[in-house]
mmCIF file of C-alpha atoms in Angstrom:
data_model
loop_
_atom_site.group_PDB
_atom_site.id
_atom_site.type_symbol
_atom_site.label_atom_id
_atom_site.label_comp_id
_atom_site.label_asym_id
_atom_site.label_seq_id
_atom_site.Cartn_x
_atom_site.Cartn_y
_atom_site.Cartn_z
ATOM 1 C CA UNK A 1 118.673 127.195 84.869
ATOM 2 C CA UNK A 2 119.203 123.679 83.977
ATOM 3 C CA UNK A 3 118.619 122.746 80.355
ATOM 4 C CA UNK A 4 119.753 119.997 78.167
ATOM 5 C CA UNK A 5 121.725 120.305 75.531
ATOM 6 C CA UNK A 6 119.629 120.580 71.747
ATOM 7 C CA UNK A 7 122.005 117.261 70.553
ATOM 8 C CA UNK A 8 120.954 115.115 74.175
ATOM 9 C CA UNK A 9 117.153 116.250 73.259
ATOM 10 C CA UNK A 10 116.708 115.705 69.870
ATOM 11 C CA UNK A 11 120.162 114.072 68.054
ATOM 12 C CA UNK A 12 119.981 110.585 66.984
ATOM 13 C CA UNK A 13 120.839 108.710 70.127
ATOM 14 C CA UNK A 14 123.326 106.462 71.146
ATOM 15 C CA UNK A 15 123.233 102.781 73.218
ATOM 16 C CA UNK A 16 126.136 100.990 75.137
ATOM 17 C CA UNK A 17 127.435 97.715 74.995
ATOM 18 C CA UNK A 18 124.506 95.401 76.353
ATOM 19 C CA UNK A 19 123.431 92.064 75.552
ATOM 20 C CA UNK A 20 120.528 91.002 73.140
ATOM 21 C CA UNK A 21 117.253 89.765 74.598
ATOM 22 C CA UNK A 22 114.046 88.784 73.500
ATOM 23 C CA UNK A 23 110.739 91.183 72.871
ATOM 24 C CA UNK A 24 107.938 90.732 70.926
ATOM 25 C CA UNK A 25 109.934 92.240 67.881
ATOM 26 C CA UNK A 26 113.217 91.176 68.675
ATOM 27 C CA UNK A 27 115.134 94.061 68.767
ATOM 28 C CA UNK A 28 115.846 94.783 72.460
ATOM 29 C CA UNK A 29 118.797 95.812 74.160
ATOM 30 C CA UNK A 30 118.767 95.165 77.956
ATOM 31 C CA UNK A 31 121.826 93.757 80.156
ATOM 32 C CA UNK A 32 122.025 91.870 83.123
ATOM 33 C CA UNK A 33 122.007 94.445 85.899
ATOM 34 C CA UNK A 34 118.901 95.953 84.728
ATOM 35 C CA UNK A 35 117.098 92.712 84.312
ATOM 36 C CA UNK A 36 117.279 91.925 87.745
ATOM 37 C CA UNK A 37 116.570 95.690 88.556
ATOM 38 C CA UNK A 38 113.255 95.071 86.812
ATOM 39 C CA UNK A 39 112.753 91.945 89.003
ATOM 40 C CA UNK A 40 113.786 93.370 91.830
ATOM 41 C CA UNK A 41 111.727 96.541 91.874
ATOM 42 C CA UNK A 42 108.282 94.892 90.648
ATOM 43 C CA UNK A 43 108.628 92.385 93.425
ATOM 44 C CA UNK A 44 109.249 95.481 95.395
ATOM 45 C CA UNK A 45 106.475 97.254 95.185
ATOM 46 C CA UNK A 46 103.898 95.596 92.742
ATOM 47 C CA UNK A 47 102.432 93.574 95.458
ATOM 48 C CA UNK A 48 102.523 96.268 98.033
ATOM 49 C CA UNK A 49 101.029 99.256 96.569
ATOM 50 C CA UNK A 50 97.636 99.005 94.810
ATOM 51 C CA UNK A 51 98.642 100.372 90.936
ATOM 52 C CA UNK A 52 95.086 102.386 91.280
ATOM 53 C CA UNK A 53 97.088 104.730 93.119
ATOM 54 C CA UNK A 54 99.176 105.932 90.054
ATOM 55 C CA UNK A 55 100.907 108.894 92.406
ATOM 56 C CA UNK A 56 101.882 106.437 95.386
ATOM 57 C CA UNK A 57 103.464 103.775 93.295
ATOM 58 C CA UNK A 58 105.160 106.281 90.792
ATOM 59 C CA UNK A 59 106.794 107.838 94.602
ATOM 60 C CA UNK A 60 108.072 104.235 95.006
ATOM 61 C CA UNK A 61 109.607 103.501 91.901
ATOM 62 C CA UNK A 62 111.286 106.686 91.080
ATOM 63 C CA UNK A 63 112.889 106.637 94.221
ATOM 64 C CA UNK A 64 114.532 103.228 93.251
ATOM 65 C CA UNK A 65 116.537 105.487 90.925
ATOM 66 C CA UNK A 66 117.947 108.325 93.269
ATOM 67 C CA UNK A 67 121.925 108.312 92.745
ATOM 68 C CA UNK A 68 121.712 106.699 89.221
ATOM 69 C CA UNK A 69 124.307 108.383 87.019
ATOM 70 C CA UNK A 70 123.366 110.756 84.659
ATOM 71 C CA UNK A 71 124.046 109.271 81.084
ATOM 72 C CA UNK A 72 123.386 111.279 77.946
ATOM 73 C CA UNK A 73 123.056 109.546 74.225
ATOM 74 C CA UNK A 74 121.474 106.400 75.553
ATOM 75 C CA UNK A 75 118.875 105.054 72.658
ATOM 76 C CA UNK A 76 119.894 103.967 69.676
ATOM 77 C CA UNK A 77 118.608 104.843 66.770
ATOM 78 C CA UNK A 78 118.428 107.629 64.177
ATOM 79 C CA UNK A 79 117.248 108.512 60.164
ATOM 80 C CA UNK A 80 119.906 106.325 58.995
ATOM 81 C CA UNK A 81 119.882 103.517 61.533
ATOM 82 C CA UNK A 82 117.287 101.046 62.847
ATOM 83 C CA UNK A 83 115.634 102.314 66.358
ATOM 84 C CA UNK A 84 116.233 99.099 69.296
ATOM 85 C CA UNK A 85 114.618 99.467 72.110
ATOM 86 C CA UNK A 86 116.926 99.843 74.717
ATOM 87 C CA UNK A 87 116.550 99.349 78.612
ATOM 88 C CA UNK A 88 119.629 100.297 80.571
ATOM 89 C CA UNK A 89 119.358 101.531 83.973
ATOM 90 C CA UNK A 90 123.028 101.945 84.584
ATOM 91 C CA UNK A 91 122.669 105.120 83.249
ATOM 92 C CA UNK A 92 119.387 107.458 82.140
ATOM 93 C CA UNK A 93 118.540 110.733 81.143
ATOM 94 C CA UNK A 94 115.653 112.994 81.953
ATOM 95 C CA UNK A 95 113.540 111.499 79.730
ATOM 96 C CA UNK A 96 114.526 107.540 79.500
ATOM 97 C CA UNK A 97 113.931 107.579 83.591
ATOM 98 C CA UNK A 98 110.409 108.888 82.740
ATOM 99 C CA UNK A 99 109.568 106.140 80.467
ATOM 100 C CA UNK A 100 110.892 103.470 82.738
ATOM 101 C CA UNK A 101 108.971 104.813 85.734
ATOM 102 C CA UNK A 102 105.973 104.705 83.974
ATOM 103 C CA UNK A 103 106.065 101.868 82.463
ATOM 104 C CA UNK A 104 107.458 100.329 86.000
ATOM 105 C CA UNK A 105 104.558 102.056 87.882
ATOM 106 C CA UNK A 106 101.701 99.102 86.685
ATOM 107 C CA UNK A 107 103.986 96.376 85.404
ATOM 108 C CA UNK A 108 103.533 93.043 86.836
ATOM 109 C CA UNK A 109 106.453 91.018 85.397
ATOM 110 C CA UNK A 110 109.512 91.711 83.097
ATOM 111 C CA UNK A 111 107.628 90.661 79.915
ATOM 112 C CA UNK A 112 105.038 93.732 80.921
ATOM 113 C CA UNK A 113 107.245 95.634 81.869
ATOM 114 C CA UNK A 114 108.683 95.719 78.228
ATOM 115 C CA UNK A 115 104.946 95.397 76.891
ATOM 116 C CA UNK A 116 104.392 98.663 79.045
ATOM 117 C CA UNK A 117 107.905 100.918 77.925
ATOM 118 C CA UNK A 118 106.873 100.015 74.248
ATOM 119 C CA UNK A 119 103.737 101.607 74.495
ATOM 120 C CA UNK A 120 104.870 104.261 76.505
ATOM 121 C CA UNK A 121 107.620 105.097 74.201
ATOM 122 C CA UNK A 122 106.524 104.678 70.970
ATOM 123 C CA UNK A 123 103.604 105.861 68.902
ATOM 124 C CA UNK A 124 101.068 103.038 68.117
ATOM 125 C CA UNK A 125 103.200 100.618 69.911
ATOM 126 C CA UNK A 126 105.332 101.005 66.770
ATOM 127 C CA UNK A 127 109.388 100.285 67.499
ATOM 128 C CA UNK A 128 110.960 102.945 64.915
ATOM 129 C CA UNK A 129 112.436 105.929 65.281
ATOM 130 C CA UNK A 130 109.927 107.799 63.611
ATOM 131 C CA UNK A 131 107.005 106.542 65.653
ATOM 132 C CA UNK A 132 109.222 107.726 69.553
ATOM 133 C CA UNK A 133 107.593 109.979 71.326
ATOM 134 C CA UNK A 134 110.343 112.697 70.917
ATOM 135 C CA UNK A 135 108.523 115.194 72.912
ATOM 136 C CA UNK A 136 107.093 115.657 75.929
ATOM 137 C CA UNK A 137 103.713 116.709 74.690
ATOM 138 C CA UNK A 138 103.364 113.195 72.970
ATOM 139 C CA UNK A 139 102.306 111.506 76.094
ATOM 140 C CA UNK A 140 99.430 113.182 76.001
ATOM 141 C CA UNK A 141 98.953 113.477 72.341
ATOM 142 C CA UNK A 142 99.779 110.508 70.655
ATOM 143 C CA UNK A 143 98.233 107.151 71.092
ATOM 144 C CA UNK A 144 98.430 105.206 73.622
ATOM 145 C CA UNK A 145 98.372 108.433 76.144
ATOM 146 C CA UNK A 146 100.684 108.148 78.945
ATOM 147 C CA UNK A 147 99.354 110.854 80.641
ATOM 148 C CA UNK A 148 96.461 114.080 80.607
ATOM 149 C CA UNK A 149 97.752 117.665 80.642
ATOM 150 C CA UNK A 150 96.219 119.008 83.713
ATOM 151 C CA UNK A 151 98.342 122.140 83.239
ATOM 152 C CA UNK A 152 95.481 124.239 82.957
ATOM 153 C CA UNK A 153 93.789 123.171 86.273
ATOM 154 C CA UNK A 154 96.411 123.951 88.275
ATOM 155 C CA UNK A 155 96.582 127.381 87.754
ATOM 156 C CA UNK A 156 94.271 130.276 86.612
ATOM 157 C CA UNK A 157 97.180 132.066 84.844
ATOM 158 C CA UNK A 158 98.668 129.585 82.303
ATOM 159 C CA UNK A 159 99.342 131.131 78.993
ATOM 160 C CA UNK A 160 99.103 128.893 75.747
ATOM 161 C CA UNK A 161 100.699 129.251 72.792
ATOM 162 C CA UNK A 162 100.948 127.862 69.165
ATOM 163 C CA UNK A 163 103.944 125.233 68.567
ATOM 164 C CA UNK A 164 105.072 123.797 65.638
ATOM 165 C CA UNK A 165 107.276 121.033 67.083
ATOM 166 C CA UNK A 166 110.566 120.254 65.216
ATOM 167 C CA UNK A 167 111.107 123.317 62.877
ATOM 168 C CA UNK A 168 113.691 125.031 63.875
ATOM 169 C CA UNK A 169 114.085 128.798 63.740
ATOM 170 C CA UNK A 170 115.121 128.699 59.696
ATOM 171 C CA UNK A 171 112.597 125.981 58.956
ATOM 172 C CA UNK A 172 114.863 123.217 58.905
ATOM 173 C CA UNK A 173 113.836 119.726 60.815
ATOM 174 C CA UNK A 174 115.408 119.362 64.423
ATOM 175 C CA UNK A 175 114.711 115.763 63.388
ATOM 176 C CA UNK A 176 114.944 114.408 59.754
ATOM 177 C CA UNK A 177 111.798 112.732 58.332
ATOM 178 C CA UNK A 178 109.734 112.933 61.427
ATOM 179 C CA UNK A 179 107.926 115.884 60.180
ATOM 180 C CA UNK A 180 106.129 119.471 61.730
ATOM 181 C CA UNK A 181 103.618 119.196 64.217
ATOM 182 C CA UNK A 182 101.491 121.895 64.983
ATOM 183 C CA UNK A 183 100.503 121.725 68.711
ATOM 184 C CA UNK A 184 98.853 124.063 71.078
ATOM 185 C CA UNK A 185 101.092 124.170 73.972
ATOM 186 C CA UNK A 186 100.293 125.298 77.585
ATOM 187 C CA UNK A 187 102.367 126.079 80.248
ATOM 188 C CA UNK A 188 102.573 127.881 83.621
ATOM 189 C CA UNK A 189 105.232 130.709 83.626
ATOM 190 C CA UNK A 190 107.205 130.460 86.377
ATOM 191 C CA UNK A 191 106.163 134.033 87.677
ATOM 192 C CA UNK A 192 103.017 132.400 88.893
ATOM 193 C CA UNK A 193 104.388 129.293 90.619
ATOM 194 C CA UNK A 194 103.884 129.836 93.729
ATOM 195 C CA UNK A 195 102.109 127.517 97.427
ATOM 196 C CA UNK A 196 99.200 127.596 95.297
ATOM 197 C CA UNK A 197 99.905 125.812 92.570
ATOM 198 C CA UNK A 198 102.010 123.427 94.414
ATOM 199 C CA UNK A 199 98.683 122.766 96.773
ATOM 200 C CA UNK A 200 97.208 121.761 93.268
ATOM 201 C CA UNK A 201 100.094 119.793 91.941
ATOM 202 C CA UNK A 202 100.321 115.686 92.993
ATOM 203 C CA UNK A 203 102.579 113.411 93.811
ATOM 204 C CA UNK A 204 103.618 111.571 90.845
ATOM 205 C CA UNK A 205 103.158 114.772 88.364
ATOM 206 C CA UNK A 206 105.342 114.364 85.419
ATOM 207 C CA UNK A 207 106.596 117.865 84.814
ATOM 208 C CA UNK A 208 108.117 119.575 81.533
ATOM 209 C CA UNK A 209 110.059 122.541 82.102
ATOM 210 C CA UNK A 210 108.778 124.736 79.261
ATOM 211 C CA UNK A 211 111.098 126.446 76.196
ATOM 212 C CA UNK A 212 110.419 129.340 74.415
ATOM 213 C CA UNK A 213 112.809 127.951 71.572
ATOM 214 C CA UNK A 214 111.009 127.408 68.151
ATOM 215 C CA UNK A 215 110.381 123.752 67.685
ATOM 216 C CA UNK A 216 110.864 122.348 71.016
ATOM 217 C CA UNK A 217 108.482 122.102 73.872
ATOM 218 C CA UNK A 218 110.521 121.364 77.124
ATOM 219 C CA UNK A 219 114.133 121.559 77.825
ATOM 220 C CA UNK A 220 113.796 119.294 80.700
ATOM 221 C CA UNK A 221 112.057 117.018 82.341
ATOM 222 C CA UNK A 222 111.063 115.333 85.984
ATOM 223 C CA UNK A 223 108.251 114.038 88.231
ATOM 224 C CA UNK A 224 106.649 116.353 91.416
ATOM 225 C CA UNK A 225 107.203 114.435 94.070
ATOM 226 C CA UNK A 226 105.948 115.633 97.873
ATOM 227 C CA UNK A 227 108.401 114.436 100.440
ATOM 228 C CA UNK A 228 108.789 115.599 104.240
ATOM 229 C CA UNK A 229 111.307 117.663 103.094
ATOM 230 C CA UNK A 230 108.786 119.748 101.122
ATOM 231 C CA UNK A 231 107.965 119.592 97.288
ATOM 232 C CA UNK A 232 110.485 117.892 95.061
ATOM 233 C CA UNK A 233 111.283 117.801 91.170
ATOM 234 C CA UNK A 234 112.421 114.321 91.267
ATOM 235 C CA UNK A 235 114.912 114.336 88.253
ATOM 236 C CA UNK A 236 118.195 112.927 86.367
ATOM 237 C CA UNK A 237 120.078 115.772 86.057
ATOM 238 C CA UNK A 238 123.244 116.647 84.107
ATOM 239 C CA UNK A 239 123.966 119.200 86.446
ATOM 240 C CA UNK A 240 127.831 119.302 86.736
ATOM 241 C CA UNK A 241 127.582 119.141 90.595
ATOM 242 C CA UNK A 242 124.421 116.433 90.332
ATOM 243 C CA UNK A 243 125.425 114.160 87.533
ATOM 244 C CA UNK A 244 122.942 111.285 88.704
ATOM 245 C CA UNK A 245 119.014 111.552 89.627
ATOM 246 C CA UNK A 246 118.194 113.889 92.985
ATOM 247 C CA UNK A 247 115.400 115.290 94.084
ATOM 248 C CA UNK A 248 115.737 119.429 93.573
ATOM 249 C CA UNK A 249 113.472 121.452 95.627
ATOM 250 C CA UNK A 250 110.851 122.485 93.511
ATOM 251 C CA UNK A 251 110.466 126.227 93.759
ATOM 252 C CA UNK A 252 113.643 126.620 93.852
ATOM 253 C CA UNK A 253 114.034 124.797 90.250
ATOM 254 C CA UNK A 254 111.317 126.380 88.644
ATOM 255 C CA UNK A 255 111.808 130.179 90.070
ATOM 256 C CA UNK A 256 114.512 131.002 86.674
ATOM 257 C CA UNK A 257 113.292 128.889 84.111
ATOM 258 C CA UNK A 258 109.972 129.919 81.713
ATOM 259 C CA UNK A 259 107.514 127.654 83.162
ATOM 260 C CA UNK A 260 106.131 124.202 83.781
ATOM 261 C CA UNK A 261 103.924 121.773 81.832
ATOM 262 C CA UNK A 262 101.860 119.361 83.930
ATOM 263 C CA UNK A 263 101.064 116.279 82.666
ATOM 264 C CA UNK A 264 99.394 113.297 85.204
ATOM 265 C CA UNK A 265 99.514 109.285 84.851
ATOM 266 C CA UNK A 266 96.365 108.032 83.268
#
């Protein structure tokens, strides 16, 4: 089973040496290389797929980052020291290529783009490390939703269960100062995953491999993707023999780990 590590999930995170640019608060991190990735992959595919078709265009712009290198420690940022928001596609991990796809999928320029990944990574719009969307089951609980958990309509035999997100198993805080949060969680255990659910699953499905350890919700994550090849967890994977992002057959994936969480693109 592939998991991350607890420190790549939930340890203050770490940048690379990039050059300053210019947001609305000031305090982005971005280099050269990506900014013309941005360019270059809005031009791309902006004005040839209509963004109402949230599974098409999230196809086209995760597959812009097959064979990126798997880097762990990427955003900076912690209890102690001020959050930046950081944009580096020289390296991602599971959950930074999430955020850029999404916030890729409907952007229209490199200014929205980094309108976009603020809103889809932080709480309220609200650059601090406090206010990230640590887990998974933010995007479609904290404001502004990224996504809906469709979980439950995908399969009749999901099982959900009571979270409290951040304590760990002797009470302490994975993260410092961010708090408890008690969330129902759903997921579908991996018994049940089967042609069926994949016949209910869609392209451009974000999907959270479920944990059953205290505190956390997912130990990975990736987006469904439906190639001729068959189904596909598109994902950056740290994967000694993957190291970059691939596309893993899904069943195959999902067979030994606890279970998925479905969550699709508003």
């Amino acid at each position: 089973m592939h998991k991350l590590s607890l420190l790549i999930l939930i340890a203050p995170l770490m940048g690379c040496n990039v050059k300053n640019a210019t947001s609305a608060d000031g305090i982005t991190d971005i280099d050269s290389y990506t900014e013309s990735r941005i360019v270059n992959i809005i031009d791309t595919h902006a004005k040839k797929i209509d963004t109402s078709r949230p599974g098409e265009m999230i196809d086209a712009v995760s597959a812009e980052f097959l064979g990126t290198p798997y880097k762990a420690n990427v955003l900076v940022g912690s209890s102690t020291n001020p959050e930046k928001l950081v944009i580096d596609f020289r390296g991602l991990d599971c959950f930074t290529y999430l955020d850029y796809v999404n916030s890729l999928r409907s952007a229209t320029s490199q200014s929205d783009f980094i309108k976009k990944l603020v809103s889809t990574r932080y709480v309220n719009n609200d650059i601090s490390y406090t206010h990230r969307k640590h887990f998974f089951s933010d995007w479609s609980n904290r404001q502004p939703l990224n996504a809906q958990d469709v979980t439950a309509q995908i399969s009749p035999h999901t099982v959900t269960i009571t979270k409290y997100l951040n304590q760990r198993e002797n009470g302490d805080e994975f993260i410092p100062t961010l708090g408890v949060v008690k969330r129902d969680i759903t997921f579908i255990p991996a018994e049940f995953i089967n042609d069926d659910v994949i016949s209910h699953l869609k392209t451009g499905d974000y999907i959270g491999i479920y944990t059953k350890i205290k505190g956390l919700d997912v130990t990975h994550t990736g987006i469904f993707i439906m190639t001729p090849e068959g189904a596909m967890l598109r994902n950056a994977s740290s994967l000694k023999k993957n190291m970059k992002v691939v596309d893993s057959p899904f069943l195959q994936y999902v067979k030994n780990t606890p279970g998925i969480i479905v969550l699709r693109a508003l």
